[in-house]
Coordinates of C-alpha atoms and ligand atoms in Angstrom, one line a residue:
M201 CA 134.8 116.0 14.1
P202 CA 137.2 113.2 14.3
H203 CA 134.6 110.7 15.1
D204 CA 130.8 110.6 15.6
L205 CA 129.8 112.6 18.6
T206 CA 126.1 112.9 17.9
L207 CA 125.0 111.2 21.1
I208 CA 127.3 113.4 23.2
S209 CA 126.3 116.6 21.5
T210 CA 122.6 115.7 21.7
I211 CA 122.9 115.1 25.4
A212 CA 125.1 118.1 26.2
V213 CA 123.0 120.6 24.3
S214 CA 119.7 119.2 25.5
F215 CA 120.7 119.3 29.1
A216 CA 122.3 122.7 28.9
L217 CA 119.4 124.3 27.1
A218 CA 116.8 122.4 29.1
F219 CA 118.5 123.8 32.2
V220 CA 118.6 127.4 30.9
F221 CA 115.0 127.4 29.7
G222 CA 113.7 125.5 32.7
Y223 CA 115.3 128.1 34.9
I224 CA 113.8 130.9 33.0
A225 CA 110.4 129.2 33.1
N226 CA 110.8 128.9 36.8
I227 CA 111.5 132.7 37.1
L228 CA 108.4 133.3 35.0
R229 CA 106.4 131.1 37.4
L230 CA 105.7 128.6 34.6
P231 CA 106.3 124.8 35.2
P232 CA 109.9 123.9 34.2
L233 CA 108.6 121.4 31.7
V234 CA 107.5 124.3 29.5
G235 CA 111.1 125.3 29.5
Y236 CA 112.2 121.8 28.5
L237 CA 109.8 121.8 25.6
V238 CA 111.1 125.2 24.4
A239 CA 114.6 123.9 24.6
G240 CA 113.5 121.0 22.4
I241 CA 112.0 123.3 19.8
A242 CA 115.3 125.3 19.9
V243 CA 117.5 122.3 19.1
G244 CA 114.9 120.8 16.8
P245 CA 115.3 120.6 13.0
F246 CA 112.5 123.2 12.4
T247 CA 114.3 126.1 14.0
P248 CA 117.6 127.6 12.9
G249 CA 120.9 127.0 14.7
F250 CA 122.2 123.7 16.2
V251 CA 120.1 120.7 15.3
A252 CA 120.3 117.7 17.6
D253 CA 119.6 114.2 16.5
T254 CA 115.9 113.5 16.8
A255 CA 116.3 109.7 16.7
I256 CA 118.9 109.7 19.5
A257 CA 116.8 112.1 21.5
G258 CA 113.8 109.9 21.1
Q259 CA 115.7 106.9 22.4
L260 CA 117.0 108.8 25.4
A261 CA 113.4 109.9 26.0
E262 CA 112.4 106.2 26.0
I263 CA 114.9 105.6 28.8
G264 CA 113.2 108.4 30.7
V265 CA 109.8 106.7 30.2
M266 CA 111.2 103.3 31.4
L267 CA 112.8 104.7 34.5
L268 CA 109.7 106.7 35.4
M269 CA 107.4 103.8 35.0
F270 CA 109.8 101.6 37.0
G271 CA 109.5 104.2 39.7
V272 CA 105.7 104.1 39.6
G273 CA 105.8 100.3 39.8
L274 CA 108.0 100.5 42.9
H275 CA 105.3 102.4 44.7
F276 CA 102.3 100.6 43.1
S277 CA 101.4 97.1 44.1
I278 CA 99.2 94.5 42.3
A279 CA 96.7 94.9 45.2
D280 CA 96.5 98.6 44.4
L281 CA 95.8 97.9 40.7
L282 CA 93.1 95.5 41.7
A283 CA 91.6 98.0 44.2
V284 CA 91.0 100.5 41.4
R285 CA 89.9 98.1 38.7
R286 CA 86.2 98.9 39.0
I287 CA 86.8 102.4 37.9
A288 CA 90.1 102.2 35.9
I289 CA 89.0 99.4 33.5
P290 CA 85.6 100.6 32.4
G291 CA 86.8 104.2 32.6
A292 CA 89.8 103.8 30.4
V293 CA 88.0 101.7 27.8
A294 CA 85.1 104.0 27.6
Q295 CA 87.3 107.0 27.4
I296 CA 89.4 105.6 24.6
L297 CA 86.3 104.7 22.7
L298 CA 84.7 108.2 23.2
A299 CA 87.9 110.1 22.4
T300 CA 88.6 108.0 19.3
A301 CA 85.1 108.6 18.1
M302 CA 85.4 112.3 18.6
G303 CA 88.7 112.4 16.8
L304 CA 87.4 110.2 14.0
G305 CA 84.2 112.3 13.6
M306 CA 86.2 115.5 13.6
M307 CA 88.6 114.3 10.9
M308 CA 85.9 112.8 8.8
L309 CA 84.1 116.2 8.8
W310 CA 87.4 117.6 7.6
G311 CA 87.4 115.2 4.7
W312 CA 90.1 112.8 5.9
T313 CA 89.8 109.1 5.3
L314 CA 88.5 106.6 7.9
G315 CA 92.0 105.2 8.5
A316 CA 93.5 108.7 9.0
G317 CA 90.7 109.7 11.4
L318 CA 91.0 106.5 13.3
V319 CA 94.8 106.8 13.8
L320 CA 94.5 110.4 14.9
G321 CA 91.6 109.7 17.2
L322 CA 93.3 106.7 18.8
S323 CA 96.5 108.8 19.2
L324 CA 94.7 111.5 21.0
S325 CA 92.9 109.1 23.3
V326 CA 95.9 108.1 25.3
A327 CA 97.6 110.3 27.9
S328 CA 101.3 110.6 28.5
T329 CA 102.7 108.7 31.4
V330 CA 105.5 111.2 32.0
V331 CA 103.2 114.2 32.1
L332 CA 100.7 112.5 34.3
L333 CA 103.3 111.4 36.8
K334 CA 105.0 114.7 36.9
A335 CA 101.7 116.4 37.5
L336 CA 100.7 114.0 40.3
E337 CA 104.2 114.2 41.8
E338 CA 104.0 118.0 41.9
R339 CA 100.8 117.8 43.9
S340 CA 102.0 115.0 46.1
A341 CA 99.1 113.0 44.8
V342 CA 100.8 109.9 43.6
S343 CA 99.7 107.8 46.6
T344 CA 96.3 109.4 47.2
P345 CA 93.3 107.3 46.1
N346 CA 92.6 109.8 43.3
G347 CA 96.2 109.5 42.2
R348 CA 96.0 105.7 42.3
I349 CA 92.9 105.8 40.2
A350 CA 94.5 108.0 37.6
I351 CA 97.6 105.8 37.4
G352 CA 95.5 102.6 37.2
W353 CA 93.5 104.2 34.4
L354 CA 96.7 105.0 32.6
I355 CA 98.0 101.4 33.0
V356 CA 94.8 100.2 31.4
E357 CA 95.2 102.7 28.6
D358 CA 98.8 101.5 28.1
L359 CA 97.6 97.9 27.9
A360 CA 94.9 98.9 25.3
M361 CA 97.6 100.6 23.3
V362 CA 99.7 97.5 23.2
L363 CA 96.7 95.9 21.4
A364 CA 96.2 98.9 19.2
L365 CA 99.8 98.8 18.1
V366 CA 99.6 95.2 16.9
L367 CA 96.2 95.6 15.4
L368 CA 96.9 98.7 13.4
P369 CA 99.3 97.0 10.9
A370 CA 96.9 94.1 10.6
F371 CA 94.0 96.4 9.7
A372 CA 96.1 98.8 7.7
E373 CA 95.0 97.5 4.3
V374 CA 91.3 97.4 5.2
L375 CA 91.5 101.0 6.3
G376 CA 93.0 102.2 3.0
G377 CA 96.7 102.0 3.9
H378 CA 99.3 99.4 3.0
A379 CA 100.6 96.6 5.1
A380 CA 104.2 97.8 5.2
G381 CA 106.6 94.9 5.3
D382 CA 103.8 92.4 5.6
A383 CA 105.5 89.2 4.6
H384 CA 102.3 87.2 4.7
G385 CA 100.6 89.6 2.3
G386 CA 97.7 88.0 0.5
H387 CA 94.2 89.5 0.7
G388 CA 92.4 86.3 1.3
A389 CA 94.5 85.4 4.3
G390 CA 93.7 88.8 5.9
N391 CA 91.1 87.7 8.4
Q392 CA 92.9 84.5 9.4
N393 CA 96.0 86.5 9.8
L394 CA 94.3 89.0 12.0
F395 CA 93.1 86.4 14.5
M396 CA 96.5 84.8 14.5
V397 CA 98.2 88.1 15.2
L398 CA 95.6 89.0 17.9
G399 CA 95.8 85.6 19.5
L400 CA 99.6 85.6 19.5
T401 CA 99.7 89.1 21.0
L402 CA 97.3 88.1 23.8
V403 CA 99.3 85.0 24.5
K404 CA 102.5 87.0 24.6
V405 CA 101.1 89.7 26.9
S406 CA 99.6 87.1 29.2
A407 CA 102.8 85.2 29.3
F408 CA 104.7 88.3 30.2
V409 CA 102.2 89.2 33.0
A410 CA 102.2 85.7 34.3
I411 CA 106.0 85.3 34.3
S412 CA 106.5 88.7 36.0
L413 CA 103.9 88.0 38.6
I414 CA 104.8 84.4 39.4
L415 CA 108.6 84.2 38.8
G416 CA 109.4 87.9 39.4
P417 CA 108.6 88.2 43.1
R418 CA 110.6 85.0 43.8
V419 CA 113.8 86.0 41.9
M420 CA 114.1 89.7 41.7
P421 CA 114.0 90.7 45.4
W422 CA 116.4 87.9 46.1
V423 CA 118.9 89.2 43.5
L424 CA 118.6 92.7 44.9
R425 CA 119.2 91.4 48.4
Q426 CA 122.3 89.6 47.4
V427 CA 123.7 92.6 45.8
A428 CA 122.8 94.9 48.7
R429 CA 124.6 92.5 51.0
T430 CA 127.9 93.2 49.3
G431 CA 127.7 96.7 50.7
S432 CA 128.6 98.2 47.3
R433 CA 126.4 101.1 46.5
E434 CA 127.6 101.2 43.0
L435 CA 126.7 97.6 42.3
F436 CA 123.3 98.1 43.9
T437 CA 122.5 101.1 41.7
L438 CA 123.7 99.1 38.7
S439 CA 121.5 96.1 39.6
V440 CA 118.5 98.4 39.9
L441 CA 119.1 99.9 36.5
A442 CA 119.8 96.6 35.0
I443 CA 116.5 95.3 36.2
A444 CA 114.5 98.4 35.2
I445 CA 115.9 98.9 31.7
G446 CA 116.8 95.2 31.1
I447 CA 113.3 94.0 31.8
A448 CA 111.7 96.8 29.9
Y449 CA 113.8 96.0 26.9
G450 CA 113.4 92.3 27.2
A451 CA 109.6 92.6 27.6
S452 CA 109.4 94.6 24.4
T453 CA 111.7 92.4 22.5
F454 CA 110.4 89.0 23.5
F455 CA 106.8 89.7 24.5
G456 CA 105.9 92.7 22.4
V457 CA 104.7 94.8 25.3
S458 CA 105.8 98.5 25.5
F459 CA 108.9 99.6 27.3
A460 CA 106.8 101.5 29.7
L461 CA 104.7 98.5 30.7
G462 CA 107.7 96.3 31.0
A463 CA 109.4 98.7 33.3
F464 CA 106.2 99.2 35.3
F465 CA 106.0 95.4 36.0
A466 CA 109.7 95.3 36.9
G467 CA 109.0 98.0 39.5
M468 CA 105.9 96.3 40.7
V469 CA 107.7 93.0 41.2
L470 CA 110.2 94.7 43.4
N471 CA 107.5 96.6 45.2
E472 CA 107.1 94.2 48.0
S473 CA 110.8 93.8 48.7
D474 CA 112.0 95.8 51.7
L475 CA 114.7 97.2 49.4
S476 CA 112.2 98.9 47.1
H477 CA 112.7 102.2 48.9
K478 CA 116.4 102.0 48.5
A479 CA 116.0 101.1 44.8
A480 CA 113.7 104.1 44.3
T481 CA 116.1 106.5 45.9
N482 CA 119.0 105.2 43.9
S483 CA 117.3 105.5 40.5
L484 CA 115.7 108.8 41.2
P485 CA 118.4 111.2 39.9
L486 CA 118.7 109.3 36.6
Q487 CA 114.9 109.2 36.3
D488 CA 114.7 113.0 36.6
A489 CA 117.5 113.6 34.1
F490 CA 116.0 111.3 31.5
A491 CA 112.5 112.6 32.0
V492 CA 113.8 116.0 31.1
L493 CA 115.1 114.5 27.8
F494 CA 111.7 113.2 27.2
F495 CA 110.2 116.7 27.1
V496 CA 113.2 118.0 25.0
S497 CA 112.6 115.3 22.5
V498 CA 108.9 116.2 22.2
G499 CA 109.8 119.8 21.5
M500 CA 112.3 118.7 18.9
L501 CA 109.7 116.9 16.8
F502 CA 107.5 119.9 16.7
D503 CA 107.2 121.9 13.5
P504 CA 105.9 125.4 14.5
T505 CA 104.7 126.2 11.0
I506 CA 101.7 123.9 11.5
I507 CA 100.2 126.6 13.7
M508 CA 100.3 129.0 10.7
R509 CA 99.4 126.4 8.1
E510 CA 96.5 124.9 10.0
P511 CA 95.5 127.1 12.8
V512 CA 91.9 125.9 13.0
M513 CA 92.8 122.3 13.0
V514 CA 95.4 122.8 15.6
A515 CA 92.9 124.6 17.8
A516 CA 90.4 121.8 17.2
V517 CA 92.9 119.1 18.2
V518 CA 93.9 120.9 21.3
L519 CA 90.3 121.5 22.3
L520 CA 89.6 117.8 21.7
V521 CA 92.5 116.8 24.0
I522 CA 91.9 119.3 26.8
V523 CA 88.2 119.8 26.7
G524 CA 86.7 116.8 24.9
K525 CA 88.8 114.1 26.6
S526 CA 88.3 115.8 30.0
L527 CA 84.6 116.0 29.6
A528 CA 84.5 112.4 28.5
A529 CA 86.5 111.2 31.5
F530 CA 84.6 113.5 33.8
A531 CA 81.2 112.1 32.6
I532 CA 82.4 108.5 32.9
V533 CA 83.6 108.9 36.5
M534 CA 80.4 110.6 37.5
I535 CA 78.3 107.9 35.8
L536 CA 80.3 105.3 37.7
G537 CA 79.2 107.1 40.9
Y538 CA 82.4 108.5 42.2
P539 CA 82.8 111.9 43.9
L540 CA 83.3 115.0 41.8
S541 CA 86.8 115.6 43.1
T542 CA 87.8 112.2 41.7
A543 CA 86.2 113.0 38.3
L544 CA 88.1 116.3 38.2
T545 CA 91.5 114.9 39.1
V546 CA 91.2 112.1 36.6
S547 CA 90.0 114.4 33.8
A548 CA 92.8 116.9 34.5
A549 CA 95.4 114.2 34.7
L550 CA 94.4 112.8 31.3
A551 CA 93.9 116.0 29.5
Q552 CA 97.1 115.7 27.5
V553 CA 98.8 113.4 25.1
G554 CA 102.4 112.3 24.8
E555 CA 104.7 109.4 23.9
F556 CA 102.1 106.8 23.0
S557 CA 100.5 109.1 20.6
F558 CA 103.7 109.6 18.7
I559 CA 104.4 105.9 18.5
L560 CA 100.9 105.2 17.2
A561 CA 101.0 108.2 14.8
G562 CA 104.4 107.0 13.5
L563 CA 103.0 103.6 12.8
G564 CA 100.0 105.2 11.0
L565 CA 102.4 107.2 8.9
A566 CA 104.5 104.2 8.1
H567 CA 101.4 102.3 6.8
G568 CA 100.3 105.2 4.7
L569 CA 97.2 105.6 6.8
M570 CA 97.7 109.2 7.9
P571 CA 99.2 112.2 6.1
K572 CA 102.3 113.9 7.5
D573 CA 100.1 116.8 8.7
G574 CA 98.5 114.4 11.1
M575 CA 101.7 113.8 12.8
D576 CA 102.3 117.6 13.1
L577 CA 98.8 118.1 14.4
I578 CA 99.3 115.4 17.1
L579 CA 102.7 117.0 18.0
A580 CA 101.1 120.4 18.2
G581 CA 98.3 118.9 20.3
A582 CA 100.9 117.3 22.6
L583 CA 103.0 120.4 23.0
L584 CA 100.1 122.7 23.8
S585 CA 98.2 120.3 26.0
I586 CA 101.4 119.4 28.0
T587 CA 102.1 123.1 28.4
L588 CA 98.5 123.9 29.4
N589 CA 98.2 120.9 31.7
P590 CA 99.3 122.7 34.9
L591 CA 96.6 125.3 34.1
T592 CA 94.0 122.6 33.6
F593 CA 94.9 121.2 37.0
S594 CA 94.7 124.6 38.7
I595 CA 91.3 125.1 37.2
T596 CA 90.0 121.8 38.4
D597 CA 91.6 122.5 41.9
R598 CA 89.7 125.7 42.0
V599 CA 86.4 124.1 41.0
T600 CA 86.9 121.4 43.7
K601 CA 87.6 124.1 46.3
W602 CA 84.6 126.1 45.3
I603 CA 82.3 123.0 45.4
R604 CA 83.6 122.0 48.8
A605 CA 83.0 125.5 50.1
N606 CA 79.3 125.3 49.1
P607 CA 77.4 123.0 51.5
R608 CA 74.7 122.2 49.1
L609 CA 76.9 121.3 46.2
K610 CA 79.3 119.5 48.5
A611 CA 76.5 117.3 49.8
K612 CA 75.3 116.5 46.3
F613 CA 78.6 116.0 44.4
E614 CA 81.0 114.9 47.1
D615 CA 79.3 113.5 50.3
G616 CA 76.5 111.9 48.5
R617 CA 78.9 109.9 46.2
Q618 CA 81.2 108.3 48.7
T619 CA 80.0 104.7 48.6
H620 CA 82.3 103.4 45.8
F621 CA 85.0 105.7 46.7
L622 CA 85.1 104.6 50.3
A623 CA 85.1 101.0 49.3
L624 CA 88.0 101.6 47.0
Q625 CA 89.8 103.6 49.7
G626 CA 89.2 100.7 52.1
E627 CA 90.7 98.2 49.6
L628 CA 93.8 100.4 49.1
E629 CA 94.2 100.8 52.8
A630 CA 93.8 97.0 53.4
A631 CA 96.5 96.4 50.7
R632 CA 98.8 98.9 52.4
V633 CA 98.3 97.3 55.9
K634 CA 98.8 93.8 54.4
A635 CA 102.0 94.9 52.7
A636 CA 103.3 96.6 55.9
A637 CA 102.6 93.5 57.9
K638 CA 104.3 91.3 55.4
A639 CA 107.3 93.6 55.4
A640 CA 107.4 93.7 59.2
A641 CA 107.3 89.9 59.3
H642 CA 110.5 89.7 57.3
K643 CA 112.2 92.7 58.7
T644 CA 114.5 92.5 61.7
F645 CA 114.8 96.2 62.4
S646 CA 115.9 99.4 60.8
P647 CA 119.5 100.4 60.7
E648 CA 118.8 103.1 63.3
E649 CA 117.2 100.6 65.7
L650 CA 120.2 98.4 65.3
A651 CA 122.5 100.9 66.9
E652 CA 119.9 101.7 69.6
R653 CA 119.4 98.1 70.6
F654 CA 122.9 96.8 70.4
P655 CA 125.6 99.0 71.8
L656 CA 128.0 96.8 70.0
F657 CA 127.1 98.4 66.7
T658 CA 127.1 102.1 67.6
G659 CA 130.5 102.5 65.9
L660 CA 129.2 101.6 62.5
N661 CA 128.2 104.3 60.0
P662 CA 124.6 104.3 58.6
E663 CA 125.7 102.6 55.4
Q664 CA 127.4 99.8 57.3
R665 CA 124.4 99.3 59.5
E666 CA 122.1 99.1 56.5
V667 CA 124.3 96.3 55.0
L668 CA 124.5 94.5 58.3
V669 CA 120.7 94.5 58.8
L670 CA 120.4 92.8 55.4
H671 CA 122.5 89.9 56.6
F672 CA 120.2 89.2 59.5
V673 CA 117.7 86.4 59.5
L674 CA 114.9 86.7 61.9
K675 CA 114.1 83.7 64.2
T676 CA 111.5 83.3 66.9
Y677 CA 111.3 80.8 69.8
Q678 CA 108.6 79.8 72.3
P679 CA 109.2 79.8 76.1
G680 CA 111.1 76.6 77.0
E681 CA 112.4 75.9 73.6
R682 CA 116.1 75.1 73.4
I683 CA 118.0 77.3 71.0
I684 CA 121.5 76.0 71.4
R685 CA 122.6 72.6 72.7
A686 CA 126.1 72.3 74.4
G687 CA 128.5 70.3 72.3
D688 CA 126.7 71.0 69.0
E689 CA 128.5 72.4 66.0
A690 CA 128.0 76.2 65.7
D691 CA 125.9 77.6 62.8
A692 CA 125.0 81.1 63.8
V693 CA 125.2 83.9 66.3
Y694 CA 122.1 85.3 67.9
F695 CA 121.3 88.9 68.7
I696 CA 118.3 89.1 71.1
S697 CA 115.8 91.6 69.8
E698 CA 112.9 90.6 72.1
G699 CA 112.5 88.3 75.1
E700 CA 114.9 86.5 77.5
V701 CA 117.1 83.4 77.4
E702 CA 118.9 81.3 79.9
V703 CA 122.4 80.0 79.6
S704 CA 123.3 76.8 81.4
V705 CA 126.3 74.5 81.5
N706 CA 125.9 70.9 82.6
G707 CA 122.4 71.7 83.9
R708 CA 123.6 74.6 86.0
K709 CA 122.0 77.9 85.3
I710 CA 124.7 80.3 84.6
S711 CA 123.3 83.5 83.2
R712 CA 120.2 85.2 81.8
L713 CA 120.5 87.3 78.7
H714 CA 118.0 90.0 77.5
A715 CA 117.1 92.1 74.5
G716 CA 120.3 93.9 73.4
D717 CA 122.6 90.9 74.4
Y718 CA 123.9 88.3 72.1
F719 CA 125.0 84.7 72.4
G720 CA 126.4 81.9 70.3
E721 CA 129.5 83.8 69.4
M722 CA 132.0 81.7 71.4
A723 CA 131.9 78.6 69.3
L724 CA 132.2 80.7 66.2
I725 CA 135.2 82.6 67.5
T726 CA 137.0 79.7 69.1
G727 CA 136.1 77.1 66.5
Q728 CA 135.1 74.8 69.3
P729 CA 131.7 73.1 69.9
R730 CA 128.9 75.1 71.7
S731 CA 130.0 75.8 75.2
A732 CA 126.5 75.9 76.9
D733 CA 122.8 75.2 76.5
V734 CA 120.7 78.2 75.7
T735 CA 116.9 78.1 76.3
A736 CA 114.2 80.7 75.6
L737 CA 112.5 81.8 78.8
D738 CA 110.0 84.0 77.0
Y739 CA 108.5 84.4 73.6
S740 CA 111.8 85.6 72.0
K741 CA 112.9 87.1 68.7
F742 CA 116.5 87.0 67.4
A743 CA 118.3 88.5 64.6
T744 CA 120.8 85.8 63.6
L745 CA 123.9 86.0 61.5
S746 CA 125.1 82.8 59.7
Q747 CA 128.5 81.5 60.4
R748 CA 129.8 82.7 57.1
D749 CA 128.3 86.2 57.4
F750 CA 129.5 86.5 61.0
R751 CA 133.1 85.6 60.0
R752 CA 133.1 88.1 57.2
F753 CA 131.6 90.7 59.5
L754 CA 134.4 90.2 62.1
Q755 CA 137.0 90.4 59.4
R756 CA 135.6 93.8 58.2
F757 CA 135.4 95.2 61.7
P758 CA 138.4 94.2 63.7
D759 CA 137.4 96.5 66.6
I760 CA 134.1 94.7 67.1
R761 CA 136.0 91.4 66.8
K762 CA 138.2 92.5 69.6
Q763 CA 135.3 93.4 71.8
M764 CA 133.4 90.2 71.1
A765 CA 136.5 88.1 71.6
A766 CA 137.1 89.8 75.0
I767 CA 133.6 89.1 76.1
A768 CA 133.7 85.5 74.9
A769 CA 136.9 85.0 76.9
E770 CA 135.3 86.6 79.9
R771 CA 132.3 84.3 79.6
G772 CA 134.5 81.3 79.2
E773 CA 136.5 82.2 82.3
M774 CA 133.3 82.9 84.3
N775 CA 132.0 79.4 83.4
R776 CA 135.1 77.8 84.5
Q777 CA 135.2 79.6 87.8
L778 CA 131.5 79.1 88.5
L779 CA 131.7 75.4 87.8
E780 CA 134.7 75.2 90.1
D781 CA 133.4 77.5 92.9
E782 CA 129.7 77.0 92.9
P783 CA 128.5 73.5 92.4
E784 CA 124.8 74.3 93.2
E785 CA 122.4 75.8 90.7
T786 CA 122.5 79.6 90.5
T787 CA 121.3 82.3 88.2
P788 CA 123.6 85.2 88.4
K789 CA 123.1 88.1 86.0
S790 CA 125.8 88.9 83.5
A791 CA 126.3 90.6 80.2
Ligands
CMP1025 P1 128.5 79.3 72.2 O1 129.5 78.5 72.9 O2 128.7 79.4 70.7 O3 127.1 78.7 72.5 C1 126.6 78.9 73.8 C2 126.5 80.3 74.1 O4 126.1 80.7 75.4 C3 128.0 80.9 74.1 O5 128.4 80.8 72.8 C4 127.8 82.2 74.7 O6 127.3 83.1 73.8 C5 126.7 81.9 75.7 N1 127.4 81.9 77.0 C6 128.2 80.9 77.5 N2 128.6 81.2 78.7 C7 128.0 82.4 79.1 C8 128.1 83.2 80.2 N3 128.8 82.9 81.3 N4 127.4 84.4 80.2 C9 126.7 84.7 79.1 N5 126.6 84.0 78.0 C10 127.3 82.8 78.0

């Protein structure tokens, strides 16, 4: 090849094979992700034929994880996270401890060292974000309370793994490995070092969370709004990607948090912006494409010979992930007093392992804590548990149905355990209502409503309406309040969305305007001072356009400009005539 085409060949072959195998999987009524995994094995280094670049595929997969977590953040607010904290925090922590203990015990029985067992146990204790989200998405369960609980649980797991990733190197020596690249070295300094590392990590993570929660909501939605106002779809998509991937990368570089967590916070920060929906739609196709590459890259790492070499160990690992972890999660949720259906959903959602496990295992390998076989075992566990995950879900679905069909069981395991669940549901609902109210307070109206309310805008296409709506600033006035004073300088044009106003010149009532009408355009068009007083008669709401935005708008739409100029001229003419003809106060109706 004349120059290095590794990236292109990796993407091309991965997409093509993922498509072919995904399609075949679909025909065989298997989930498409099984096809993607098989495609990965086919282009991996352990099978003959074309070999794609595992390092590049891994990086592409990371982009998939970022975009996916960004998407979750877009639909997941801080209030949601707080609503599920009572189950997600103790649940995730207890589950990590239990699963790690199980893995550790199993491996120690097998004669592995403490360090090796610990790395393997920890790796198997965290579930994959991608797999969990895909599974919830497929069941339309992302926004259900059970889905929220599973996601919250996963976020806590992710946070715990951030700690595990920094603690592992610090503990490597104690656990029988070597502190790879440890510049501070020195045995005596070990403990002190550990506290320093731990403290620094906590400070960095807290700084990241604080910055994203305090600064983020002020800056990010504003940036997105400005970009959206340009009306360029391309720039908007670009800004969304820049925010998602840029923040994820920055978070990991400067604050040491994972890409996934960084992207999640980026999404959550944008969540309350009225543009979050648009951002989600724009990033969806890329999200899908890169999530496919995630599964391909998992398949690529897999060495199928491990199944022949260590069949019993593979089986044990898979059982631990699918059965052991599920049972642990199930027991925890039940002990916390939630309904059986919640316990089943959470345990099925978490009965798999993925990206975090590989990262952790890779680190264990680098520090000489775990043999190479450990990595292969984890990969086998990941591959099989991911493939079997849909089956796990369908089993839990069946059990749930069966229990719900049986009145006695239902009363005992579902109806009798609603207290905590209902409280949580109430909190989620309250968060939703609050968010909706907040959005409504800022929102003028939807692009469709715009055309319905103002005949002037019927000629705009949906895209143009959407951009125009973004330029509007909502203003409200009380009855009797003066909105415009004759002779003042013009600053904005007002479109009446609710209420009624009265126009008067020299104290003479000239006209009343209602919802759907507009005023304040004359001075902006003619460049003269305000021609009349305008007073609110009712509690009124206006969508206003600033002078600058209005000028640009007229430039872009000469037809509308013509219409408005004609009406402005008519109004001017009418005022002149009325003032000449009818010296008394009148209130004729006019447009
Ligand atoms: P402007 O001159 O910017 O500020 C006062 C506004 O009152 C003016 O724009 C028009 O929008 C509105 N206005 C003035 N005269 C009339 C009229 N005869 N009928 C309806 N609206 C009017």
